CSV table of C-alpha atoms in Angstrom, one decimal:
chain,number,residue,atom,x,y,z
E,29,MET,CA,9.6,-14.8,-12.0
E,30,ARG,CA,6.7,-12.3,-12.0
E,31,MET,CA,4.6,-11.8,-8.9
E,32,ARG,CA,0.9,-11.9,-9.3
E,33,PRO,CA,-1.4,-9.5,-7.2
E,34,ILE,CA,-3.1,-12.0,-5.0
E,35,VAL,CA,-5.0,-10.2,-2.3
E,36,GLY,CA,-7.1,-11.8,0.4
E,37,PRO,CA,-6.7,-14.7,2.8
E,38,VAL,CA,-5.1,-18.0,1.5
E,39,PRO,CA,-7.9,-20.6,1.4
E,40,ASP,CA,-7.8,-23.1,4.3
E,41,THR,CA,-7.2,-26.6,2.9
E,42,GLY,CA,-7.5,-28.2,6.3
E,43,ILE,CA,-3.9,-29.5,6.1
E,44,ARG,CA,-2.4,-29.3,9.6
E,45,PRO,CA,1.3,-30.2,10.0
E,46,ALA,CA,1.7,-32.3,13.1
E,47,GLY,CA,4.6,-30.5,14.7
E,48,GLY,CA,4.5,-27.5,17.0
E,49,MET,CA,6.8,-25.4,19.2
E,50,ASP,CA,8.8,-28.4,20.4
E,51,GLU,CA,9.8,-29.3,16.9
E,52,ILE,CA,10.6,-25.8,15.9
E,53,ALA,CA,12.8,-25.3,19.0
E,54,GLY,CA,14.6,-28.5,18.2
E,55,GLN,CA,15.1,-27.4,14.6
E,56,LEU,CA,16.7,-24.1,15.8
E,57,ALA,CA,18.8,-25.9,18.4
E,58,ALA,CA,20.3,-28.0,15.6
E,59,GLY,CA,21.4,-24.8,13.9
E,60,GLY,CA,21.9,-24.2,10.2
E,61,VAL,CA,18.5,-22.6,9.8
E,62,ALA,CA,17.5,-20.3,6.9
E,63,VAL,CA,14.6,-18.0,7.8
E,64,LEU,CA,12.1,-16.6,5.4
E,65,THR,CA,9.9,-13.8,6.7
E,66,GLY,CA,6.8,-12.2,5.3
E,67,ALA,CA,4.5,-9.2,6.2
E,68,GLY,CA,3.2,-11.0,9.3
E,69,ILE,CA,6.4,-10.4,11.2
E,70,SER,CA,5.9,-6.6,10.8
E,71,THR,CA,2.2,-6.3,11.8
E,72,GLU,CA,3.2,-5.9,15.5
E,73,SER,CA,5.1,-2.8,14.4
E,74,GLY,CA,2.0,-1.4,12.9
E,75,VAL,CA,2.6,-2.4,9.3
E,76,PRO,CA,-0.4,-4.3,8.0
E,77,ASP,CA,-0.1,-7.4,5.8
E,78,TYR,CA,-1.9,-8.3,2.5
E,79,ARG,CA,-3.7,-11.5,3.4
E,80,GLY,CA,-3.6,-12.0,7.2
E,81,VAL,CA,-5.7,-10.6,10.0
E,82,THR,CA,-4.8,-7.0,9.3
E,83,GLY,CA,-4.8,-7.3,5.5
E,84,ARG,CA,-7.9,-9.1,4.6
E,85,HIS,CA,-10.0,-5.9,4.4
E,86,ARG,CA,-7.8,-4.1,1.9
E,87,ARG,CA,-10.1,-2.6,-0.7
E,88,HIS,CA,-7.7,-2.2,-3.6
E,89,SER,CA,-5.2,-4.5,-5.3
E,90,PRO,CA,-1.6,-3.3,-5.2
E,91,MET,CA,-0.1,-1.4,-8.1
E,92,THR,CA,1.3,-3.6,-10.8
E,93,TYR,CA,4.5,-2.9,-12.7
E,94,GLN,CA,2.5,-2.7,-16.0
E,95,ASP,CA,0.1,-0.2,-14.5
E,96,PHE,CA,2.9,1.9,-13.1
E,97,VAL,CA,5.0,2.2,-16.3
E,98,SER,CA,2.2,2.5,-18.8
E,99,ASP,CA,0.1,5.4,-17.3
E,100,GLU,CA,1.2,8.8,-15.9
E,101,GLU,CA,-2.0,9.0,-13.8
E,102,ASN,CA,-1.2,5.7,-12.2
E,103,ARG,CA,2.2,7.0,-11.3
E,104,ARG,CA,0.7,10.2,-9.9
E,105,ARG,CA,-1.7,8.1,-7.7
E,106,TYR,CA,1.2,5.9,-6.5
E,107,TRP,CA,3.5,8.7,-5.5
E,108,ALA,CA,0.8,10.8,-3.9
E,109,ARG,CA,-0.5,7.9,-1.8
E,110,GLY,CA,3.0,6.5,-1.3
E,111,TYR,CA,4.5,9.8,0.0
E,112,VAL,CA,1.8,10.2,2.6
E,113,GLY,CA,1.8,6.5,3.5
E,114,ARG,CA,5.6,6.3,3.9
E,115,ARG,CA,5.4,8.8,6.7
E,116,ALA,CA,3.4,6.2,8.6
E,117,ILE,CA,5.7,3.3,7.6
E,118,ALA,CA,8.8,5.4,8.5
E,119,LYS,CA,7.5,5.6,12.1
E,120,ALA,CA,7.5,1.8,12.4
E,121,ARG,CA,10.2,0.3,14.7
E,122,PRO,CA,11.4,-3.3,14.9
E,123,ASN,CA,9.3,-5.4,17.2
E,124,ALA,CA,10.1,-8.4,19.4
E,125,GLY,CA,9.9,-10.7,16.4
E,126,HIS,CA,12.6,-8.8,14.5
E,127,HIS,CA,14.8,-8.6,17.6
E,128,ALA,CA,14.4,-12.3,18.2
E,129,VAL,CA,15.4,-13.2,14.7
E,130,GLN,CA,18.5,-11.1,15.1
E,131,ALA,CA,19.3,-12.7,18.5
E,132,LEU,CA,19.0,-16.1,16.9
E,133,ARG,CA,21.3,-15.0,14.1
E,134,ALA,CA,23.9,-13.5,16.4
E,135,ALA,CA,23.8,-16.7,18.6
E,136,GLY,CA,24.5,-18.9,15.6
E,137,TYR,CA,21.2,-20.7,15.4
E,138,VAL,CA,20.1,-19.0,12.2
E,139,ASP,CA,22.5,-18.9,9.2
E,140,ALA,CA,20.6,-16.7,6.8
E,141,VAL,CA,17.6,-14.4,6.7
E,142,ILE,CA,15.5,-13.7,3.6
E,143,THR,CA,12.7,-11.3,3.8
E,144,GLN,CA,9.8,-10.6,1.5
E,145,ASN,CA,9.2,-7.3,3.2
E,146,VAL,CA,10.2,-3.9,1.9
E,147,ASP,CA,10.0,-2.0,5.3
E,148,GLY,CA,13.7,-2.4,6.3
E,149,LEU,CA,12.8,-3.5,9.9
E,150,HIS,CA,15.1,-6.5,9.9
E,151,GLN,CA,18.0,-4.3,9.0
E,152,ALA,CA,16.9,-1.8,11.6
E,153,ALA,CA,16.9,-4.6,14.2
E,154,GLY,CA,20.6,-5.4,13.4
E,155,THR,CA,20.2,-8.1,10.8
E,156,THR,CA,22.1,-6.1,8.2
E,157,ASP,CA,22.8,-9.1,6.0
E,158,ALA,CA,19.1,-9.9,5.5
E,159,VAL,CA,18.4,-10.4,1.8
E,160,ALA,CA,15.5,-8.1,0.9
E,161,LEU,CA,13.9,-10.3,-1.8
E,162,HIS,CA,11.6,-7.6,-3.1
E,163,GLY,CA,13.9,-4.6,-2.5
E,164,GLY,CA,13.2,-1.7,-0.1
E,165,LEU,CA,11.2,1.5,0.2
E,166,ASP,CA,14.2,3.4,1.3
E,167,ARG,CA,15.5,3.8,-2.3
E,168,VAL,CA,14.3,4.7,-5.7
E,169,VAL,CA,15.5,3.8,-9.2
E,170,CYS,CA,15.2,5.7,-12.5
E,171,LEU,CA,13.7,3.6,-15.3
E,172,GLY,CA,15.6,5.6,-17.8
E,173,CYS,CA,19.3,5.9,-16.6
E,174,GLU,CA,18.9,3.2,-13.9
E,175,THR,CA,20.4,5.5,-11.2
E,176,ILE,CA,19.5,4.3,-7.7
E,177,GLY,CA,19.2,7.0,-5.0
E,178,PRO,CA,17.9,7.5,-1.5
E,179,ARG,CA,14.1,7.9,-1.0
E,180,ASP,CA,14.7,10.7,1.4
E,181,GLU,CA,16.2,12.9,-1.4
E,182,LEU,CA,13.1,12.2,-3.5
E,183,ASP,CA,10.8,13.0,-0.6
E,184,ALA,CA,12.5,16.3,-0.1
E,185,ARG,CA,11.9,17.2,-3.8
E,186,LEU,CA,8.3,16.0,-3.6
E,187,LEU,CA,7.8,18.2,-0.5
E,188,ALA,CA,9.2,21.2,-2.3
E,189,ALA,CA,6.8,20.6,-5.2
E,190,ASN,CA,3.8,19.7,-3.1
E,191,GLY,CA,4.1,21.7,0.1
E,192,GLU,CA,0.4,22.7,0.4
E,193,PHE,CA,-0.8,19.2,-0.7
E,194,LEU,CA,1.3,17.4,1.9
E,195,ALA,CA,0.6,19.9,4.7
E,196,ALA,CA,-3.1,19.1,4.2
E,197,GLN,CA,-2.6,15.3,4.5
E,198,ASP,CA,-2.3,13.5,7.8
E,199,ALA,CA,-1.6,9.7,7.8
E,200,ALA,CA,-3.2,9.4,11.2
E,201,GLY,CA,-6.4,7.3,10.9
E,202,LEU,CA,-5.9,6.5,7.2
E,203,ARG,CA,-5.6,3.0,5.9
E,204,VAL,CA,-1.9,2.2,5.3
E,205,ASN,CA,-0.9,-0.8,3.2
E,206,PRO,CA,2.3,-2.8,3.6
E,207,ASP,CA,4.0,-1.3,0.5
E,208,GLY,CA,3.6,2.2,2.0
E,209,ASP,CA,0.5,2.9,-0.1
E,210,ILE,CA,-2.3,4.7,1.7
E,211,GLU,CA,-5.9,5.3,0.7
E,212,LEU,CA,-6.5,8.9,-0.6
E,213,PRO,CA,-9.5,10.3,-2.4
E,214,ASP,CA,-9.0,10.7,-6.2
E,215,ASP,CA,-9.8,14.4,-6.1
E,216,ILE,CA,-6.9,14.9,-3.7
E,217,VAL,CA,-4.5,12.7,-5.8
E,218,ARG,CA,-5.2,14.8,-8.9
E,219,THR,CA,-3.6,17.9,-7.3
E,220,PHE,CA,-0.3,16.0,-6.7
E,221,ARG,CA,2.8,16.9,-8.7
E,222,VAL,CA,5.3,14.1,-9.6
E,223,VAL,CA,9.0,15.0,-10.1
E,224,PRO,CA,11.3,13.3,-12.6
E,225,CYS,CA,14.8,11.9,-12.2
E,226,ALA,CA,17.1,14.7,-11.4
E,227,ARG,CA,19.8,13.2,-13.6
E,228,CYS,CA,18.0,12.4,-16.9
E,229,GLY,CA,14.4,13.5,-16.4
E,230,GLY,CA,13.2,9.9,-16.6
E,231,VAL,CA,10.5,8.1,-14.6
E,232,LEU,CA,11.3,7.3,-11.0
E,233,LYS,CA,10.1,4.1,-9.4
E,234,PRO,CA,10.5,2.8,-5.8
E,235,TYR,CA,13.3,0.3,-5.6
E,236,VAL,CA,10.9,-2.6,-4.9
E,237,VAL,CA,9.6,-5.4,-7.0
E,238,PHE,CA,6.0,-4.7,-8.0
E,239,PHE,CA,3.4,-7.3,-8.7
E,240,GLY,CA,3.9,-8.2,-12.4
E,241,GLU,CA,7.7,-7.6,-12.2
E,242,ASN,CA,10.5,-10.0,-12.0
E,243,VAL,CA,12.8,-10.4,-9.0
E,244,PRO,CA,16.3,-9.8,-10.3
E,245,LYS,CA,17.9,-13.2,-11.2
E,246,PRO,CA,21.1,-12.6,-9.1
E,247,ARG,CA,19.0,-11.9,-6.0
E,248,THR,CA,16.9,-15.0,-6.6
E,249,GLN,CA,20.0,-17.1,-7.1
E,250,ARG,CA,21.5,-15.7,-3.9
E,251,CYS,CA,18.4,-16.8,-2.0
E,252,PHE,CA,18.5,-20.3,-3.6
E,253,ASP,CA,22.1,-20.6,-2.6
E,254,LEU,CA,21.2,-19.7,1.0
E,255,ILE,CA,18.5,-22.3,1.1
E,256,ASP,CA,20.8,-24.9,-0.4
E,257,ALA,CA,23.5,-24.2,2.2
E,258,ALA,CA,21.0,-24.4,5.1
E,259,ASP,CA,20.0,-27.5,7.0
E,260,SER,CA,16.4,-26.5,7.4
E,261,LEU,CA,13.9,-23.6,6.7
E,262,LEU,CA,11.8,-21.6,9.1
E,263,VAL,CA,9.0,-19.5,7.6
E,264,LEU,CA,7.8,-16.6,9.7
E,265,GLY,CA,4.7,-14.5,9.0
E,266,SER,CA,4.1,-15.4,5.4
E,267,SER,CA,1.1,-17.1,3.8
E,268,LEU,CA,3.4,-18.0,0.9
E,269,ALA,CA,0.6,-16.9,-1.5
E,270,VAL,CA,3.2,-15.5,-3.9
E,271,LEU,CA,5.4,-18.0,-5.7
E,272,SER,CA,8.5,-15.8,-5.2
E,273,GLY,CA,8.5,-17.0,-1.6
E,274,LEU,CA,6.8,-20.4,-2.0
E,275,ARG,CA,9.5,-21.6,-4.3
E,276,PHE,CA,12.1,-21.6,-1.5
E,277,VAL,CA,9.8,-23.8,0.6
E,278,ARG,CA,9.5,-26.2,-2.4
E,279,ARG,CA,13.3,-26.1,-2.9
E,280,ALA,CA,14.0,-27.0,0.8
E,281,ALA,CA,11.3,-29.7,0.8
E,282,LYS,CA,12.6,-31.2,-2.4
E,283,GLU,CA,16.1,-31.5,-0.9
E,284,GLY,CA,14.6,-33.3,2.1
E,285,LYS,CA,15.2,-30.4,4.6
E,286,PRO,CA,12.7,-29.8,7.4
E,287,VAL,CA,10.4,-26.9,6.8
E,288,SER,CA,8.5,-25.3,9.7
E,289,ILE,CA,6.1,-22.3,9.8
E,290,ILE,CA,4.9,-19.8,12.3
E,291,ASN,CA,1.9,-17.9,10.9
E,292,LEU,CA,-1.5,-17.0,12.2
E,293,GLY,CA,-3.4,-18.3,9.2
E,294,PRO,CA,-3.0,-21.2,6.7
E,295,THR,CA,-0.3,-21.1,4.1
E,296,ARG,CA,0.3,-22.5,0.7
E,297,GLY,CA,3.3,-24.4,2.2
E,298,ASP,CA,1.5,-26.3,4.9
E,299,ALA,CA,1.5,-29.5,2.9
E,300,LEU,CA,5.3,-29.4,2.8
E,301,ALA,CA,5.9,-28.5,6.4
E,302,HIS,CA,6.5,-30.7,9.4
E,303,ALA,CA,5.4,-28.0,11.9
E,304,HIS,CA,3.0,-25.1,11.9
E,305,VAL,CA,2.4,-22.8,14.9
E,306,ALA,CA,-0.4,-20.3,14.8
E,307,GLN,CA,0.8,-17.6,17.2
E,308,PRO,CA,1.8,-13.9,17.0
E,309,LEU,CA,5.4,-13.8,15.9
E,310,GLY,CA,6.6,-11.7,18.8
E,311,GLN,CA,5.2,-14.1,21.3
E,312,ALA,CA,6.3,-17.2,19.6
E,313,LEU,CA,9.9,-16.1,18.8
E,314,THR,CA,10.4,-14.7,22.3
E,315,GLU,CA,9.4,-18.1,23.7
E,316,LEU,CA,11.9,-19.8,21.3
E,317,THR,CA,14.8,-17.5,22.3
E,318,GLU,CA,13.9,-18.2,26.0
E,319,ARG,CA,14.0,-21.9,25.4
E,320,LEU,CA,17.4,-21.6,23.8
E,321,GLY,CA,18.7,-19.4,26.7
E,322,ILE,CA,19.4,-16.3,24.6
E,323,ALA,CA,16.6,-14.1,25.8
């Protein structure tokens, strides 16, 4: 299933699920919960989202898979902006929301965590078995020989090839996007040197699912299996604008499983949910862990 580059807030349909924090606390207390997280859970770590409060002013659509593979200049722009932006993303640390999800997982209330994020913050908080639906920025893959390697190794090679360029760039005060992309002027981007795969000389791509690219089928099936095995679904910080996440809500609802949502804005799943709480994730999840006595 290919993701489409939908940027901007999800339209408010006026649908308001009746349930609130009491219903979500009861859902968690019953156990067997699968959690699906989106960019909204990472905003309190300084990572902006695409469609929420911190993402609605993004000026450019994200890079698509087709744009990346078809044009060398597009790849240059991605790697130039991505290298500088990743320095800001790499400074991000798990926030109260990530830690609360791990606490709920460790206490047995949450059975599975699926994240649409590529920032690795769930894993850094201790949820090492979280399924990263869209991959992670910490690795790269060669489109030629399919070798997967650490992003740190590529960054070291990019630094060696672009020392003067990188020394002149400072991520402080620049607009960072949730995929690690950062706004840089075109005249600066043109001076950047891209490096090929060290093994075969092929094109390197971050090990993430771009818009316009398919989520690998085994990974998708793994997520469906987790939804099928769960008793309910809790969505955290996702507008569900992209079908790759919305389909799990539809799957749970079709099976008659309760779906609840904590997200500051409206979502495409509100019509299928029995509860929707509009609060910051750190605040809401901390309250839930306190209610369950695991704070």
